[in-house]
Amino acid sequence: MHLSGSRRVVHAEPPMHSPRRHFLLHSLAGAAVFSCGGLTQARDEPLPSPDAAVPPPATPTPSESGAIARAPQTCGRTAANIEGPFFRPGAPLATANTLSLTPSGAAGTRLQLVGCITDPQCQPLPGAMLEIWHADHHGDYDDEAFTYRGRVRVGADGRFDLRTIVPGHYRVGGGHRPAHIHVKVHANGRPSLTTQLYFEGDRFNAGDPFIHRSLIMPITQSGEGLKAAFDIAI
Ligand code: FE
């Protein structure tokens, strides 16, 4: 749930790129190698609710290898998640396979998110449409234009390559939403999917009432920014 009636939301927490978040920064060994159907996590149970009194991880444990962690190749269908109030139809459609949402000179930690759009059997879905929207590094959505909003149609291999920034946290009620990227996927002959992708290690993951474990992306360092890999099956 998002704040209603106001686009500007308070963000009292450090951005993902602060020193406190350097646990996320691991060197990415080698080139960006990934394959369709190998990155979708199979877990679909929700995280414990705040009522379960499970504290957020004070010191999240990074991957020891530094490489992108990969879940078993059991695609299934990616879990749905709430749309929230900030979706705007008609976002710009990329003319290339890479969807670049970062304005020139934009602040925030750069993020590359790669993956594939597949069916539940891990087979690529050529021509599927991926739509993205997320907050800026302060946790604000652009409700007047299309900053950090865009669409891309994947090619024959189903792959997408999103270049953007790590979204900021924002307040909801008495807490904060963890960093997340809103996603819609459309493919002919299939029910569309609306969901959100979350960041491994975010301190607000454990207390968020909407998150599903299966939607948390493994994160690694890539140059000066972060890299995430996640397949989306519909
Ligand atoms: Fe949101």
PDB file of N, CA, C and O in Angstrom, residues 56-92:
ATOM      1  N   PRO A  56      14.029  -6.953  11.394  1.00  0.00           N
ATOM      2  CA  PRO A  56      14.734  -6.899  10.123  1.00  0.00           C
ATOM      3  C   PRO A  56      16.176  -7.294  10.319  1.00  0.00           C
ATOM      4  O   PRO A  56      16.734  -7.139  11.415  1.00  0.00           O
ATOM      5  N   PRO A  57      16.812  -7.834   9.296  1.00  0.00           N
ATOM      6  CA  PRO A  57      18.196  -8.279   9.437  1.00  0.00           C
ATOM      7  C   PRO A  57      19.121  -7.109   9.688  1.00  0.00           C
ATOM      8  O   PRO A  57      19.197  -6.189   8.893  1.00  0.00           O
ATOM      9  N   ALA A  58      19.805  -7.129  10.845  1.00  0.00           N
ATOM     10  CA  ALA A  58      20.724  -6.045  11.176  1.00  0.00           C
ATOM     11  C   ALA A  58      21.944  -6.097  10.282  1.00  0.00           C
ATOM     12  O   ALA A  58      22.497  -5.083   9.883  1.00  0.00           O
ATOM     13  N   THR A  59      22.402  -7.305   9.973  1.00  0.00           N
ATOM     14  CA  THR A  59      23.572  -7.467   9.115  1.00  0.00           C
ATOM     15  C   THR A  59      23.268  -8.548   8.103  1.00  0.00           C
ATOM     16  O   THR A  59      23.582  -9.715   8.314  1.00  0.00           O
ATOM     17  N   PRO A  60      22.632  -8.188   7.017  1.00  0.00           N
ATOM     18  CA  PRO A  60      22.315  -9.194   6.010  1.00  0.00           C
ATOM     19  C   PRO A  60      23.556  -9.920   5.533  1.00  0.00           C
ATOM     20  O   PRO A  60      24.634  -9.334   5.445  1.00  0.00           O
ATOM     21  N   THR A  61      23.392 -11.172   5.254  1.00  0.00           N
ATOM     22  CA  THR A  61      24.528 -11.990   4.848  1.00  0.00           C
ATOM     23  C   THR A  61      24.668 -11.988   3.341  1.00  0.00           C
ATOM     24  O   THR A  61      23.780 -12.439   2.628  1.00  0.00           O
ATOM     25  N   PRO A  62      25.772 -11.461   2.850  1.00  0.00           N
ATOM     26  CA  PRO A  62      25.955 -11.437   1.402  1.00  0.00           C
ATOM     27  C   PRO A  62      26.342 -12.800   0.867  1.00  0.00           C
ATOM     28  O   PRO A  62      26.787 -13.683   1.600  1.00  0.00           O
ATOM     29  N   SER A  63      26.173 -12.927  -0.448  1.00  0.00           N
ATOM     30  CA  SER A  63      26.653 -14.113  -1.118  1.00  0.00           C
ATOM     31  C   SER A  63      28.161 -14.178  -1.003  1.00  0.00           C
ATOM     32  O   SER A  63      28.861 -13.206  -1.226  1.00  0.00           O
ATOM     33  N   GLU A  64      28.696 -15.331  -0.620  1.00  0.00           N
ATOM     34  CA  GLU A  64      30.135 -15.440  -0.425  1.00  0.00           C
ATOM     35  C   GLU A  64      30.889 -15.468  -1.749  1.00  0.00           C
ATOM     36  O   GLU A  64      32.020 -15.051  -1.836  1.00  0.00           O
ATOM     37  N   SER A  65      30.253 -15.976  -2.773  1.00  0.00           N
ATOM     38  CA  SER A  65      30.956 -16.120  -4.041  1.00  0.00           C
ATOM     39  C   SER A  65      31.070 -14.814  -4.795  1.00  0.00           C
ATOM     40  O   SER A  65      31.958 -14.637  -5.614  1.00  0.00           O
ATOM     41  N   GLY A  66      30.167 -13.888  -4.529  1.00  0.00           N
ATOM     42  CA  GLY A  66      30.170 -12.641  -5.275  1.00  0.00           C
ATOM     43  C   GLY A  66      29.425 -12.751  -6.584  1.00  0.00           C
ATOM     44  O   GLY A  66      29.134 -11.754  -7.223  1.00  0.00           O
ATOM     45  N   ALA A  67      29.126 -13.938  -7.010  1.00  0.00           N
ATOM     46  CA  ALA A  67      28.385 -14.107  -8.260  1.00  0.00           C
ATOM     47  C   ALA A  67      26.897 -13.995  -7.985  1.00  0.00           C
ATOM     48  O   ALA A  67      26.447 -14.055  -6.851  1.00  0.00           O
ATOM     49  N   ILE A  68      26.147 -13.832  -9.063  1.00  0.00           N
ATOM     50  CA  ILE A  68      24.700 -13.757  -8.909  1.00  0.00           C
ATOM     51  C   ILE A  68      24.184 -15.099  -8.415  1.00  0.00           C
ATOM     52  O   ILE A  68      24.449 -16.138  -9.006  1.00  0.00           O
ATOM     53  N   ALA A  69      23.469 -15.054  -7.306  1.00  0.00           N
ATOM     54  CA  ALA A  69      22.900 -16.283  -6.775  1.00  0.00           C
ATOM     55  C   ALA A  69      21.764 -16.744  -7.675  1.00  0.00           C
ATOM     56  O   ALA A  69      20.974 -15.932  -8.143  1.00  0.00           O
ATOM     57  N   ARG A  70      21.704 -18.019  -7.921  1.00  0.00           N
ATOM     58  CA  ARG A  70      20.677 -18.539  -8.809  1.00  0.00           C
ATOM     59  C   ARG A  70      19.849 -19.590  -8.109  1.00  0.00           C
ATOM     60  O   ARG A  70      20.366 -20.476  -7.462  1.00  0.00           O
ATOM     61  N   ALA A  71      18.561 -19.454  -8.276  1.00  0.00           N
ATOM     62  CA  ALA A  71      17.660 -20.427  -7.700  1.00  0.00           C
ATOM     63  C   ALA A  71      17.561 -21.626  -8.637  1.00  0.00           C
ATOM     64  O   ALA A  71      17.934 -21.553  -9.796  1.00  0.00           O
ATOM     65  N   PRO A  72      17.071 -22.753  -8.131  1.00  0.00           N
ATOM     66  CA  PRO A  72      16.879 -23.907  -9.007  1.00  0.00           C
ATOM     67  C   PRO A  72      15.980 -23.539 -10.180  1.00  0.00           C
ATOM     68  O   PRO A  72      15.136 -22.652 -10.081  1.00  0.00           O
ATOM     69  N   GLN A  73      16.146 -24.257 -11.274  1.00  0.00           N
ATOM     70  CA  GLN A  73      15.396 -23.927 -12.482  1.00  0.00           C
ATOM     71  C   GLN A  73      13.993 -24.500 -12.408  1.00  0.00           C
ATOM     72  O   GLN A  73      13.658 -25.487 -13.042  1.00  0.00           O
ATOM     73  N   THR A  74      13.204 -23.886 -11.590  1.00  0.00           N
ATOM     74  CA  THR A  74      11.800 -24.249 -11.451  1.00  0.00           C
ATOM     75  C   THR A  74      11.011 -22.967 -11.617  1.00  0.00           C
ATOM     76  O   THR A  74      10.758 -22.253 -10.660  1.00  0.00           O
ATOM     77  N   CYS A  75      10.647 -22.664 -12.850  1.00  0.00           N
ATOM     78  CA  CYS A  75      10.063 -21.355 -13.117  1.00  0.00           C
ATOM     79  C   CYS A  75       8.713 -21.174 -12.471  1.00  0.00           C
ATOM     80  O   CYS A  75       8.483 -20.203 -11.772  1.00  0.00           O
ATOM     81  N   GLY A  76       7.800 -22.126 -12.711  1.00  0.00           N
ATOM     82  CA  GLY A  76       6.454 -21.902 -12.216  1.00  0.00           C
ATOM     83  C   GLY A  76       5.927 -20.595 -12.768  1.00  0.00           C
ATOM     84  O   GLY A  76       6.299 -20.152 -13.847  1.00  0.00           O
ATOM     85  N   ARG A  77       5.081 -19.959 -12.042  1.00  0.00           N
ATOM     86  CA  ARG A  77       4.580 -18.647 -12.442  1.00  0.00           C
ATOM     87  C   ARG A  77       5.033 -17.658 -11.382  1.00  0.00           C
ATOM     88  O   ARG A  77       4.856 -17.893 -10.182  1.00  0.00           O
ATOM     89  N   THR A  78       5.593 -16.566 -11.826  1.00  0.00           N
ATOM     90  CA  THR A  78       6.047 -15.547 -10.884  1.00  0.00           C
ATOM     91  C   THR A  78       4.868 -15.027 -10.074  1.00  0.00           C
ATOM     92  O   THR A  78       3.781 -14.783 -10.614  1.00  0.00           O
ATOM     93  N   ALA A  79       5.080 -14.862  -8.791  1.00  0.00           N
ATOM     94  CA  ALA A  79       4.008 -14.413  -7.901  1.00  0.00           C
ATOM     95  C   ALA A  79       3.523 -13.021  -8.284  1.00  0.00           C
ATOM     96  O   ALA A  79       4.323 -12.156  -8.650  1.00  0.00           O
ATOM     97  N   ALA A  80       2.236 -12.820  -8.202  1.00  0.00           N
ATOM     98  CA  ALA A  80       1.662 -11.485  -8.392  1.00  0.00           C
ATOM     99  C   ALA A  80       1.884 -10.666  -7.123  1.00  0.00           C
ATOM    100  O   ALA A  80       2.125 -11.200  -6.040  1.00  0.00           O
ATOM    101  N   ASN A  81       1.823  -9.367  -7.296  1.00  0.00           N
ATOM    102  CA  ASN A  81       1.961  -8.453  -6.170  1.00  0.00           C
ATOM    103  C   ASN A  81       1.128  -7.207  -6.475  1.00  0.00           C
ATOM    104  O   ASN A  81       0.806  -6.951  -7.649  1.00  0.00           O
ATOM    105  N   ILE A  82       0.824  -6.443  -5.467  1.00  0.00           N
ATOM    106  CA  ILE A  82      -0.089  -5.311  -5.651  1.00  0.00           C
ATOM    107  C   ILE A  82       0.435  -4.311  -6.675  1.00  0.00           C
ATOM    108  O   ILE A  82       1.640  -4.102  -6.801  1.00  0.00           O
ATOM    109  N   GLU A  83      -0.493  -3.680  -7.387  1.00  0.00           N
ATOM    110  CA  GLU A  83      -0.116  -2.663  -8.381  1.00  0.00           C
ATOM    111  C   GLU A  83       0.275  -1.356  -7.708  1.00  0.00           C
ATOM    112  O   GLU A  83       1.183  -0.667  -8.160  1.00  0.00           O
ATOM    113  N   GLY A  84      -0.404  -1.001  -6.636  1.00  0.00           N
ATOM    114  CA  GLY A  84      -0.171   0.295  -6.012  1.00  0.00           C
ATOM    115  C   GLY A  84      -0.838   1.404  -6.810  1.00  0.00           C
ATOM    116  O   GLY A  84      -1.346   1.180  -7.911  1.00  0.00           O
ATOM    117  N   PRO A  85      -0.832   2.627  -6.283  1.00  0.00           N
ATOM    118  CA  PRO A  85      -1.588   3.726  -6.894  1.00  0.00           C
ATOM    119  C   PRO A  85      -0.815   4.540  -7.928  1.00  0.00           C
ATOM    120  O   PRO A  85      -1.371   5.499  -8.464  1.00  0.00           O
ATOM    121  N   PHE A  86       0.426   4.192  -8.224  1.00  0.00           N
ATOM    122  CA  PHE A  86       1.242   5.089  -9.045  1.00  0.00           C
ATOM    123  C   PHE A  86       1.465   4.618 -10.471  1.00  0.00           C
ATOM    124  O   PHE A  86       2.278   5.186 -11.205  1.00  0.00           O
ATOM    125  N   PHE A  87       0.748   3.578 -10.876  1.00  0.00           N
ATOM    126  CA  PHE A  87       0.865   3.137 -12.272  1.00  0.00           C
ATOM    127  C   PHE A  87       0.265   4.183 -13.203  1.00  0.00           C
ATOM    128  O   PHE A  87      -0.797   4.757 -12.916  1.00  0.00           O
ATOM    129  N   ARG A  88       0.959   4.434 -14.314  1.00  0.00           N
ATOM    130  CA  ARG A  88       0.432   5.318 -15.358  1.00  0.00           C
ATOM    131  C   ARG A  88       0.528   4.579 -16.689  1.00  0.00           C
ATOM    132  O   ARG A  88       1.627   4.174 -17.095  1.00  0.00           O
ATOM    133  N   PRO A  89      -0.571   4.412 -17.398  1.00  0.00           N
ATOM    134  CA  PRO A  89      -0.488   3.752 -18.705  1.00  0.00           C
ATOM    135  C   PRO A  89       0.180   4.658 -19.722  1.00  0.00           C
ATOM    136  O   PRO A  89       0.247   5.880 -19.545  1.00  0.00           O
ATOM    137  N   GLY A  90       0.671   4.050 -20.779  1.00  0.00           N
ATOM    138  CA  GLY A  90       1.233   4.824 -21.882  1.00  0.00           C
ATOM    139  C   GLY A  90       2.674   5.225 -21.713  1.00  0.00           C
ATOM    140  O   GLY A  90       3.130   6.172 -22.366  1.00  0.00           O
ATOM    141  N   ALA A  91       3.428   4.533 -20.891  1.00  0.00           N
ATOM    142  CA  ALA A  91       4.850   4.862 -20.724  1.00  0.00           C
ATOM    143  C   ALA A  91       5.583   4.668 -22.053  1.00  0.00           C
ATOM    144  O   ALA A  91       5.179   3.850 -22.886  1.00  0.00           O
ATOM    145  N   PRO A  92       6.678   5.400 -22.256  1.00  0.00           N
ATOM    146  CA  PRO A  92       7.422   5.288 -23.520  1.00  0.00           C
ATOM    147  C   PRO A  92       7.855   3.861 -23.807  1.00  0.00           C
ATOM    148  O   PRO A  92       8.258   3.120 -22.914  1.00  0.00           O
TER     149      PRO A  92
END
